[in-house]
Tab-separated table of C-alpha atoms and ligand atoms in Angstrom:
chain	number	residue	atom	x	y	z
A	87	MET	CA	-7.552	-27.607	19.581
A	88	ARG	CA	-8.835	-28.398	23.209
A	89	ARG	CA	-10.798	-31.094	23.635
A	90	ASP	CA	-13.480	-32.364	25.786
A	91	GLY	CA	-13.501	-35.725	28.160
A	92	GLY	CA	-14.561	-37.742	25.195
A	93	GLY	CA	-11.735	-36.715	22.829
A	94	LEU	CA	-14.361	-34.740	20.856
A	95	PRO	CA	-12.766	-31.016	19.977
A	96	VAL	CA	-14.372	-28.246	21.640
A	97	THR	CA	-15.446	-25.314	19.590
A	98	ARG	CA	-13.839	-22.162	20.250
A	99	ASP	CA	-15.722	-19.146	21.358
A	100	LEU	CA	-15.237	-16.857	19.024
A	101	THR	CA	-17.207	-13.791	19.985
A	102	ILE	CA	-15.619	-10.845	20.010
A	103	ALA	CA	-15.313	-9.514	23.479
A	104	GLU	CA	-13.132	-6.414	22.454
A	105	VAL	CA	-11.618	-4.225	19.729
A	106	ARG	CA	-8.916	-2.421	20.291
A	107	LEU	CA	-7.755	0.827	18.245
A	108	THR	CA	-4.120	2.043	18.136
A	109	PRO	CA	-3.046	4.803	16.335
A	110	ILE	CA	0.550	5.657	14.840
A	111	LEU	CA	2.898	7.874	14.050
A	112	VAL	CA	5.578	6.160	11.477
A	113	ALA	CA	8.701	7.270	10.786
A	114	ASP	CA	8.753	7.923	6.692
A	115	PRO	CA	11.790	9.202	4.996
A	116	PRO	CA	11.499	12.430	2.234
A	117	LEU	CA	10.283	10.185	-0.429
A	118	LEU	CA	9.447	12.659	-3.554
A	119	ASN	CA	6.152	12.399	-5.598
A	120	THR	CA	4.455	14.656	-8.178
A	121	GLN	CA	2.507	15.892	-4.731
A	122	GLY	CA	5.205	16.427	-2.580
A	123	VAL	CA	7.315	14.390	-0.594
A	124	HIS	CA	6.778	12.135	2.290
A	125	GLN	CA	6.561	13.892	5.985
A	126	PRO	CA	8.916	12.507	8.929
A	127	TYR	CA	6.396	10.704	9.810
A	128	THR	CA	2.774	8.733	8.711
A	129	PRO	CA	-0.468	7.777	10.137
A	130	ARG	CA	-1.851	3.999	10.684
A	131	LEU	CA	-4.179	2.455	12.790
A	132	ILE	CA	-4.008	-0.473	13.970
A	133	VAL	CA	-6.803	-2.722	15.132
A	134	GLU	CA	-7.497	-5.629	17.754
A	135	ILE	CA	-9.675	-7.663	17.651
A	136	VAL	CA	-9.957	-10.146	20.879
A	137	THR	CA	-12.659	-13.220	20.845
A	138	ALA	CA	-14.317	-14.451	24.145
A	139	ASP	CA	-11.183	-17.263	24.022
A	140	GLY	CA	-8.784	-14.674	24.229
A	141	VAL	CA	-7.603	-14.708	20.366
A	142	THR	CA	-6.162	-11.762	19.094
A	143	GLY	CA	-6.010	-11.153	15.419
A	144	LEU	CA	-4.398	-7.690	13.987
A	145	GLY	CA	-5.246	-5.575	11.088
A	146	GLU	CA	-4.110	-1.913	10.381
A	147	THR	CA	-4.998	0.460	7.745
A	148	TYR	CA	-4.574	4.299	6.630
A	149	GLY	CA	-4.528	5.898	10.248
A	150	ASP	CA	-5.240	9.499	9.098
A	151	THR	CA	-8.509	11.151	11.030
A	152	LYS	CA	-11.144	10.470	8.327
A	153	TYR	CA	-10.337	6.851	8.360
A	154	LEU	CA	-10.261	6.788	12.402
A	155	GLU	CA	-13.881	8.840	12.686
A	156	LEU	CA	-14.976	5.652	10.847
A	157	ALA	CA	-13.016	2.806	13.107
A	158	ARG	CA	-14.453	3.925	15.725
A	159	PRO	CA	-18.372	3.670	15.569
A	160	LEU	CA	-17.940	0.733	14.049
A	161	ALA	CA	-15.234	-1.139	17.045
A	162	GLU	CA	-18.097	-0.264	19.144
A	163	ARG	CA	-20.756	-2.398	17.197
A	164	LEU	CA	-18.823	-5.391	17.008
A	165	THR	CA	-18.862	-6.821	20.188
A	166	GLY	CA	-21.008	-9.740	20.385
A	167	ARG	CA	-20.673	-10.403	16.648
A	168	SER	CA	-18.469	-13.307	16.249
A	169	VAL	CA	-15.139	-13.108	13.873
A	170	MET	CA	-16.170	-15.113	11.729
A	171	ASP	CA	-18.955	-13.305	10.573
A	172	VAL	CA	-17.152	-11.254	7.613
A	173	ASN	CA	-20.140	-10.997	4.983
A	174	GLY	CA	-22.002	-9.920	7.788
A	175	LEU	CA	-18.561	-7.038	8.932
A	176	PHE	CA	-19.047	-5.679	5.045
A	177	GLY	CA	-22.814	-5.581	5.653
A	178	ILE	CA	-23.329	-3.052	8.837
A	179	ASP	CA	-24.339	0.850	7.834
A	180	LEU	CA	-20.819	3.117	7.981
A	181	ALA	CA	-22.952	6.312	7.563
A	182	VAL	CA	-20.135	7.712	5.888
A	183	ASP	CA	-20.944	11.765	5.387
A	184	ALA	CA	-19.687	11.634	1.868
A	185	SER	CA	-19.262	15.717	1.553
A	186	ARG	CA	-16.509	14.585	3.621
A	187	VAL	CA	-14.635	13.083	1.250
A	188	GLU	CA	-15.900	13.369	-2.230
A	189	GLY	CA	-14.273	15.724	-4.954
A	190	GLY	CA	-11.969	16.213	-1.968
A	191	THR	CA	-8.187	17.025	-3.233
A	192	ASP	CA	-6.269	14.250	-2.640
A	193	ALA	CA	-3.790	15.308	-0.315
A	194	GLY	CA	-1.498	12.437	-0.513
A	195	GLY	CA	-1.436	8.726	-1.508
A	196	LEU	CA	-2.149	9.235	-5.087
A	197	ARG	CA	-4.941	6.329	-5.227
A	198	GLY	CA	-7.449	7.795	-7.039
A	199	VAL	CA	-11.089	8.695	-7.017
A	200	GLN	CA	-12.219	9.593	-3.308
A	201	THR	CA	-15.252	8.169	-2.685
A	202	ALA	CA	-17.391	7.387	0.466
A	203	ASP	CA	-17.491	3.866	-0.637
A	204	LYS	CA	-13.815	3.260	-0.745
A	205	LEU	CA	-13.071	5.423	2.340
A	206	ARG	CA	-15.674	2.747	4.408
A	207	LEU	CA	-14.253	-0.176	2.379
A	208	SER	CA	-10.646	1.273	3.545
A	209	VAL	CA	-11.496	0.848	6.888
A	210	LEU	CA	-13.381	-1.866	7.048
A	211	SER	CA	-10.042	-3.879	5.486
A	212	ALA	CA	-8.158	-3.836	8.768
A	213	PHE	CA	-11.276	-5.403	10.450
A	214	GLU	CA	-11.739	-8.115	7.687
A	215	VAL	CA	-7.726	-8.873	7.877
A	216	ALA	CA	-8.191	-9.050	11.976
A	217	CYS	CA	-11.192	-11.340	11.573
A	218	LEU	CA	-9.042	-13.765	9.297
A	219	ASP	CA	-5.950	-13.476	11.292
A	220	ALA	CA	-8.174	-14.468	14.404
A	221	GLN	CA	-10.164	-17.304	12.528
A	222	GLY	CA	-6.812	-18.531	11.532
A	223	ARG	CA	-5.710	-18.657	15.762
A	224	ALA	CA	-7.919	-19.944	16.594
A	225	LEU	CA	-8.849	-23.098	14.061
A	226	GLY	CA	-4.821	-23.383	13.856
A	227	LEU	CA	-4.543	-22.546	9.897
A	228	PRO	CA	-2.837	-19.515	7.886
A	229	VAL	CA	-4.488	-16.650	6.266
A	230	HIS	CA	-4.429	-18.547	3.215
A	231	ALA	CA	-5.411	-21.513	4.066
A	232	LEU	CA	-8.705	-19.546	4.975
A	233	LEU	CA	-8.685	-17.795	1.268
A	234	GLY	CA	-8.596	-21.106	-0.500
A	235	GLY	CA	-5.000	-22.258	-0.353
A	236	LYS	CA	-1.847	-21.148	-1.833
A	237	VAL	CA	-0.272	-21.184	-5.069
A	238	ARG	CA	3.242	-20.344	-4.165
A	239	ASP	CA	5.524	-20.394	-1.553
A	240	ALA	CA	6.774	-17.164	-2.143
A	241	VAL	CA	5.656	-13.726	-3.390
A	242	GLU	CA	7.978	-11.315	-5.191
A	243	TYR	CA	7.993	-7.959	-4.518
A	244	SER	CA	9.525	-4.842	-6.618
A	245	ALA	CA	11.967	-2.302	-4.763
A	246	TYR	CA	9.801	-0.029	-4.664
A	247	LEU	CA	12.616	3.281	-5.736
A	248	PHE	CA	12.053	6.822	-4.871
A	249	TYR	CA	14.301	10.282	-5.653
A	250	LYS	CA	14.873	11.306	-2.077
A	251	TRP	CA	16.534	14.025	-0.316
A	252	ALA	CA	19.447	12.824	2.174
A	253	GLY	CA	17.220	14.002	5.022
A	254	HIS	CA	13.978	16.125	6.484
A	255	PRO	CA	14.583	19.523	5.872
A	256	ALA	CA	16.970	21.162	8.240
A	257	GLY	CA	14.737	21.692	11.776
A	258	VAL	CA	12.538	19.408	10.819
A	259	PRO	CA	11.966	16.499	13.723
A	260	ALA	CA	12.290	13.429	12.067
A	261	GLU	CA	14.086	9.955	12.360
A	262	PRO	CA	17.725	10.328	9.969
A	263	ASP	CA	17.790	7.252	7.466
A	264	ASP	CA	20.596	5.476	5.757
A	265	TRP	CA	19.681	5.324	2.649
A	266	GLY	CA	21.183	8.838	1.015
A	267	ALA	CA	19.530	10.588	-1.353
A	268	ALA	CA	18.634	10.149	-4.867
A	269	LEU	CA	17.774	12.976	-7.286
A	270	ASP	CA	19.553	11.694	-10.315
A	271	PRO	CA	19.998	8.767	-12.482
A	272	ALA	CA	23.004	8.059	-10.468
A	273	GLY	CA	21.850	8.418	-7.550
A	274	VAL	CA	18.425	6.038	-8.319
A	275	VAL	CA	20.912	3.673	-9.311
A	276	GLU	CA	22.776	3.430	-6.313
A	277	GLN	CA	19.284	3.059	-4.335
A	278	ALA	CA	18.331	0.590	-6.897
A	279	ARG	CA	22.024	-1.249	-5.800
A	280	LEU	CA	21.303	-0.968	-2.033
A	281	PHE	CA	18.104	-2.031	-2.368
A	282	GLN	CA	19.624	-5.516	-4.145
A	283	ARG	CA	22.494	-5.487	-2.141
A	284	ARG	CA	19.890	-6.040	0.970
A	285	HIS	CA	16.929	-7.591	0.057
A	286	GLY	CA	17.817	-9.386	-2.992
A	287	PHE	CA	15.702	-7.305	-5.475
A	288	GLY	CA	15.416	-8.304	-9.035
A	289	SER	CA	12.650	-5.703	-9.992
A	290	PHE	CA	12.702	-2.152	-9.611
A	291	LYS	CA	9.674	0.517	-9.831
A	292	LEU	CA	10.642	4.053	-10.391
A	293	LYS	CA	8.210	6.589	-8.654
A	294	GLY	CA	8.389	8.979	-11.124
A	295	GLY	CA	6.419	12.289	-11.982
A	296	VAL	CA	8.906	14.112	-10.258
A	297	PHE	CA	11.412	16.336	-12.651
A	298	PRO	CA	11.111	16.761	-16.328
A	299	PRO	CA	9.974	13.507	-18.053
A	300	GLU	CA	13.881	13.880	-20.149
A	301	GLN	CA	15.267	13.312	-17.091
A	302	GLU	CA	13.538	10.239	-15.513
A	303	ILE	CA	13.968	8.797	-18.943
A	304	ALA	CA	17.788	9.127	-18.115
A	305	ALA	CA	17.097	7.669	-15.257
A	306	VAL	CA	15.423	4.466	-16.021
A	307	ARG	CA	18.297	4.202	-18.902
A	308	ALA	CA	20.270	3.882	-15.829
A	309	LEU	CA	18.739	1.144	-14.014
A	310	ALA	CA	18.386	-0.638	-17.142
A	311	ASP	CA	21.947	-0.513	-18.343
A	312	ALA	CA	22.988	-1.078	-14.686
A	313	PHE	CA	20.272	-4.088	-14.128
A	314	PRO	CA	19.977	-5.414	-17.950
A	315	GLY	CA	17.190	-7.984	-18.255
A	316	HIS	CA	15.472	-6.545	-14.850
A	317	PRO	CA	11.909	-5.958	-14.797
A	318	LEU	CA	11.135	-2.144	-14.528
A	319	ARG	CA	8.022	0.247	-14.049
A	320	LEU	CA	8.376	4.028	-13.816
A	321	ASP	CA	4.897	5.630	-12.164
A	322	PRO	CA	4.949	9.182	-12.488
A	323	ASN	CA	1.220	9.338	-11.044
A	324	GLY	CA	-0.624	10.799	-13.594
A	325	ALA	CA	1.901	13.923	-14.620
A	326	TRP	CA	2.021	13.770	-18.064
A	327	SER	CA	-0.361	14.771	-21.324
A	328	VAL	CA	-1.143	12.094	-23.596
A	329	ALA	CA	1.754	13.926	-25.799
A	330	THR	CA	3.975	13.457	-23.331
A	331	SER	CA	2.978	9.368	-21.754
A	332	LEU	CA	3.177	8.411	-25.553
A	333	LYS	CA	6.739	9.837	-26.147
A	334	VAL	CA	7.924	8.343	-22.800
A	335	ALA	CA	6.456	4.957	-24.063
A	336	LYS	CA	8.386	5.219	-27.388
A	337	GLU	CA	12.034	5.732	-25.744
A	338	LEU	CA	11.123	3.131	-22.979
A	339	GLY	CA	9.238	0.786	-25.085
A	340	ASP	CA	12.588	-1.656	-25.082
A	341	VAL	CA	13.151	-1.912	-21.434
A	342	LEU	CA	10.313	-0.786	-19.785
A	343	GLU	CA	7.766	-4.201	-17.594
A	344	TYR	CA	4.644	-1.762	-17.788
A	345	LEU	CA	4.350	1.847	-17.450
A	346	GLU	CA	2.157	3.178	-14.227
A	347	ASP	CA	-0.498	5.619	-14.495
A	348	PRO	CA	1.110	8.178	-17.073
A	349	THR	CA	-1.623	9.889	-17.530
A	350	LEU	CA	-4.879	10.834	-15.377
A	351	GLY	CA	-8.245	9.149	-15.919
A	352	THR	CA	-9.622	6.668	-17.852
A	353	PRO	CA	-10.069	8.188	-21.320
A	354	ALA	CA	-6.541	9.734	-21.520
A	355	MET	CA	-5.295	6.355	-20.890
A	356	ALA	CA	-7.031	4.711	-23.370
A	357	GLU	CA	-5.893	7.365	-25.802
A	358	VAL	CA	-2.087	6.412	-24.821
A	359	ALA	CA	-2.946	2.578	-24.730
A	360	ALA	CA	-3.750	2.654	-28.489
A	361	GLY	CA	-0.966	4.358	-28.815
A	362	THR	CA	2.205	1.934	-27.602
A	363	ASP	CA	2.697	-1.245	-26.793
A	364	VAL	CA	3.562	-0.774	-23.876
A	365	PRO	CA	1.178	-2.089	-20.743
A	366	LEU	CA	-0.236	0.308	-18.890
A	367	ALA	CA	-0.638	0.127	-15.254
A	368	THR	CA	-3.261	1.765	-13.209
A	369	ASN	CA	-4.107	2.044	-9.136
A	370	MET	CA	-5.738	5.592	-10.230
A	371	CYS	CA	-8.027	5.163	-12.751
A	372	VAL	CA	-9.271	1.874	-11.533
A	373	THR	CA	-9.427	1.567	-7.720
A	374	THR	CA	-13.288	0.630	-7.364
A	375	PHE	CA	-15.386	-2.044	-8.910
A	376	GLY	CA	-17.698	0.989	-10.488
A	377	GLU	CA	-14.592	1.800	-12.669
A	378	ILE	CA	-13.840	-1.083	-14.255
A	379	LYS	CA	-16.213	-1.623	-16.600
A	380	GLU	CA	-15.378	1.683	-18.778
A	381	ALA	CA	-11.616	1.008	-18.309
A	382	PHE	CA	-11.444	-2.391	-19.247
A	383	THR	CA	-13.980	-1.809	-22.453
A	384	LYS	CA	-12.145	0.741	-23.764
A	385	ASP	CA	-9.081	-1.355	-23.153
A	386	ALA	CA	-7.491	1.597	-21.063
A	387	VAL	CA	-5.711	-0.714	-18.272
A	388	GLN	CA	-3.771	-4.025	-19.123
A	389	VAL	CA	-2.463	-4.319	-15.332
A	390	VAL	CA	-4.600	-3.015	-12.588
A	391	LEU	CA	-2.925	-2.730	-8.784
A	392	SER	CA	-4.857	-4.044	-6.726
A	393	ASP	CA	-4.995	-2.558	-2.846
A	394	HIS	CA	-5.971	-4.617	-0.492
A	395	HIS	CA	-6.894	-1.553	2.233
A	396	TYR	CA	-9.057	0.133	-0.015
A	397	TRP	CA	-10.310	-2.638	-2.392
A	398	GLY	CA	-11.937	-3.438	1.364
A	399	GLY	CA	-9.826	-6.854	2.029
A	400	LEU	CA	-8.348	-9.749	0.606
A	401	ARG	CA	-11.665	-11.510	-0.453
A	402	ASN	CA	-12.558	-8.604	-2.656
A	403	THR	CA	-8.546	-8.434	-3.617
A	404	GLN	CA	-9.668	-12.195	-5.074
A	405	ARG	CA	-12.210	-11.207	-6.469
A	406	LEU	CA	-10.833	-8.681	-8.437
A	407	ALA	CA	-7.990	-10.787	-9.612
A	408	ALA	CA	-10.175	-13.384	-10.832
A	409	ILE	CA	-12.668	-10.227	-12.802
A	410	CYS	CA	-8.983	-9.389	-13.844
A	411	ALA	CA	-8.225	-13.051	-15.189
A	412	ALA	CA	-12.032	-13.164	-16.913
A	413	PHE	CA	-10.846	-9.581	-18.933
A	414	GLY	CA	-7.529	-10.848	-19.399
A	415	VAL	CA	-6.087	-8.274	-17.639
A	416	GLY	CA	-3.081	-8.766	-15.489
A	417	VAL	CA	-3.336	-7.940	-11.970
A	418	SER	CA	-0.431	-6.622	-9.424
A	419	MET	CA	-0.314	-4.908	-5.753
A	420	HIS	CA	0.215	-1.640	-4.755
A	421	SER	CA	1.993	-0.404	-1.894
A	422	ASN	CA	1.334	3.334	0.346
A	423	THR	CA	3.163	3.342	3.110
A	424	HIS	CA	2.990	0.694	5.201
A	425	LEU	CA	4.125	-1.492	8.150
A	426	GLY	CA	3.905	-5.593	8.494
A	427	ILE	CA	0.828	-6.584	9.416
A	428	SER	CA	-0.208	-5.147	6.198
A	429	LEU	CA	3.066	-6.861	4.444
A	430	ALA	CA	1.833	-10.114	6.292
A	431	ALA	CA	-1.864	-9.805	5.192
A	432	MET	CA	-0.284	-8.837	1.002
A	433	THR	CA	1.787	-11.590	1.158
A	434	GLN	CA	-0.958	-13.583	2.432
A	435	VAL	CA	-4.088	-12.702	-0.178
A	436	ALA	CA	-1.223	-12.734	-3.176
A	437	ALA	CA	-0.406	-16.651	-2.570
A	438	THR	CA	-3.534	-17.795	-3.288
A	439	VAL	CA	-3.706	-15.153	-6.667
A	440	PRO	CA	-2.802	-17.735	-9.559
A	441	GLY	CA	-2.943	-14.784	-12.460
A	442	LEU	CA	-0.442	-12.760	-10.283
A	443	HIS	CA	3.098	-12.707	-12.944
A	444	HIS	CA	4.095	-8.635	-11.662
A	445	ALA	CA	5.951	-8.381	-8.452
A	446	CYS	CA	3.905	-6.954	-6.128
A	447	ASP	CA	4.617	-3.120	-4.888
A	448	SER	CA	6.152	-2.824	-0.725
A	449	HIS	CA	6.762	0.540	0.834
A	450	TYR	CA	8.101	-1.647	3.814
A	451	PRO	CA	11.750	-1.538	3.158
A	452	TRP	CA	11.154	2.190	3.716
A	453	GLN	CA	10.073	2.064	7.357
A	454	SER	CA	13.020	1.577	9.672
A	455	GLU	CA	10.091	1.408	12.649
A	456	ASP	CA	7.161	-1.983	12.852
A	457	VAL	CA	5.094	-2.256	15.713
A	458	LEU	CA	5.692	-6.395	15.166
A	459	THR	CA	8.765	-8.618	17.538
A	460	GLU	CA	10.395	-9.256	14.394
A	461	ARG	CA	10.579	-7.891	11.161
A	462	ILE	CA	9.068	-9.708	7.731
A	463	ALA	CA	12.451	-9.901	5.877
A	464	PHE	CA	12.716	-10.243	1.672
A	465	ARG	CA	15.291	-12.845	0.492
A	466	ALA	CA	16.224	-12.679	-2.937
A	467	GLY	CA	13.361	-9.880	-3.143
A	468	ARG	CA	10.693	-12.234	-1.751
A	469	VAL	CA	8.787	-13.026	1.167
A	470	ALA	CA	7.858	-16.836	2.254
A	471	VAL	CA	4.361	-17.353	2.360
A	472	SER	CA	4.026	-18.546	6.311
A	473	ASP	CA	1.970	-21.651	7.489
A	474	ALA	CA	2.031	-20.492	10.779
A	475	PRO	CA	-1.422	-19.649	12.094
A	476	GLY	CA	-3.315	-16.220	10.905
A	477	LEU	CA	-1.339	-14.071	9.672
A	478	GLY	CA	2.231	-15.351	11.184
A	479	VAL	CA	2.861	-12.068	13.471
A	480	GLU	CA	3.061	-11.117	16.407
A	481	LEU	CA	2.443	-7.532	18.378
A	482	ASP	CA	5.430	-6.215	19.720
A	483	ARG	CA	3.128	-3.656	22.557
A	484	ASP	CA	6.495	-1.699	23.342
A	485	GLN	CA	6.884	-0.483	19.854
A	486	LEU	CA	2.819	-0.091	19.468
A	487	ALA	CA	3.239	2.253	22.787
A	488	ARG	CA	5.735	4.394	21.778
A	489	LEU	CA	4.651	4.789	18.470
A	490	HIS	CA	1.147	5.584	19.548
A	491	ARG	CA	2.822	8.709	21.981
A	492	ARG	CA	4.405	10.050	18.674
A	493	TRP	CA	0.738	10.447	17.638
A	494	ALA	CA	-0.767	11.395	20.844
A	495	ASP	CA	1.912	14.044	21.148
A	496	ASP	CA	1.698	15.130	17.494
A	497	ASP	CA	-0.059	18.757	17.683
A	498	GLY	CA	-2.312	17.536	14.503
A	499	ALA	CA	-0.002	18.293	12.217
A	500	LEU	CA	0.879	14.758	10.907
A	501	ARG	CA	-2.106	12.788	11.415
A	502	ASP	CA	-3.260	13.845	8.183
A	503	ARG	CA	-0.866	12.942	5.058
A	504	ASP	CA	-0.101	16.255	3.457
A	505	ASP	CA	2.598	15.949	0.608
A	506	ALA	CA	2.572	18.964	-0.238
A	507	ALA	CA	2.717	20.389	3.420
A	508	ALA	CA	5.788	19.020	3.796
A	509	MET	CA	6.616	20.154	0.729
A	510	ARG	CA	5.906	23.103	1.380
A	511	VAL	CA	8.743	23.770	4.999
A	512	ALA	CA	11.274	22.884	2.667
A	513	ASP	CA	9.637	25.076	-0.266
A	514	PRO	CA	7.103	27.989	0.973
A	515	ALA	CA	6.125	28.854	-2.685
A	516	TRP	CA	4.835	24.897	-2.935
A	517	HIS	CA	1.077	24.246	-4.724
A	518	THR	CA	0.058	20.676	-5.314
A	519	PRO	CA	0.639	21.209	-9.138
A	520	VAL	CA	-2.403	21.186	-11.880
A	521	MET	CA	-2.157	18.200	-13.215
A	522	PRO	CA	-0.920	17.118	-15.983
A	523	ARG	CA	2.594	19.162	-15.221
A	524	TRP	CA	4.221	17.583	-19.002
B	10	LIG	O1	1.959	3.884	-6.926
B	10	LIG	C1	1.371	4.765	-6.142
B	10	LIG	O2	0.707	5.203	-6.782
B	10	LIG	C2	1.679	4.762	-4.925
B	10	LIG	O3	2.227	4.437	-4.241
B	10	LIG	C3	1.500	6.341	-4.168
B	10	LIG	C4	2.092	6.703	-3.230
B	10	LIG	O4	1.663	8.246	-2.674
B	10	LIG	C5	3.533	6.717	-3.705
B	10	LIG	O5	3.760	7.967	-5.154
B	10	LIG	C6	4.215	7.435	-2.391
B	10	LIG	O6	4.409	7.070	-1.652
B	10	LIG	O7	4.715	8.775	-2.565
B	11	LIG	MG1	0.815	4.096	-8.378
């Protein structure tokens, strides 16, 4: 903190002087889910908020077109506002065209209802994180201190296992990956061993809904044999009927920490919850504050996966966690594909949530690329909570420019996530399956 001649601290000028938005395309392996497969590159948006003092705060969110179309006019309205005025940020009317969103099919991301307000929050979250990062850098405080202080020094993450091909289809421009194929129980266990060797993970989540339930039951059994006593979770993104969900819960009840979104919709989840003691988790039927009352009064879910991107930032994540605690519902953390800015933000807010008793999801190990000068490390499956000012990360501008050029050079085919379109490259007859599939 600079001081004047009399030794008194000089207040910083935290007025927003500039906002920079950089859409990028990030390499992604051929990860399979119930909608299809990940495209070779996924869109993300990097937000920079620069104060009159020259302090730059960083944020990150989805980079698909519908998010960009909201972020751009928002960015133009921020100059002259203070990075301290985060409440004011959420009061800005973004005039979301609901017809562009509601009722839209979820072409990728598998994160529940599509609403105008959720789209708005998914954009604002990146600006909130950037404001908090700027505040912390200007005041010399970590973001967790701005959120009330940390209750843990490290945040545990879960190995996010996927069925995957060895590589993207022949002829498709893509970055190679060194994970190999995982299309059966042995492949899933080998992938889990790699996650453990590389990052020390002790908790394992399998993305299911890809193969018939019997095969996924066998894969989780193989994981339980390979990692006895370790927390395991399975997530088919609503691919099963109530009856199938109950069958899987019965078969795996002795080894599952929780069963995530076995079926679609709160009523069906409530039916499954009434028929099993296996805790049900969700990032599909409770993804907005408006969905909490029905789900909690029906005991449809026992764990809600937060996600600061679509819940509307770090402070809303804390609010969600407090509501979950009030109802005796657990809280964990969801992940879509993301980079280090978001991992830093996830870790800062997770550090402040007392009732966080489940390892958080993160796709970060799948991302061979990042826009930071230094990758964030998992050690013993945990990320140390940074006490550096702000988020504690620095932008690698050369990397940012390279990934932006990839986005600029794209003909539009990859600027919006579409797992079904990616699958049709390998299987032209593929269409997003009607749920429930089994
Ligand atoms: O937990 C989840 O449902 C997800 O992370 C949804 C994601 O879209 C995941 O299925 C993926 O990235 O393929
Ligand atoms: Mg999920």
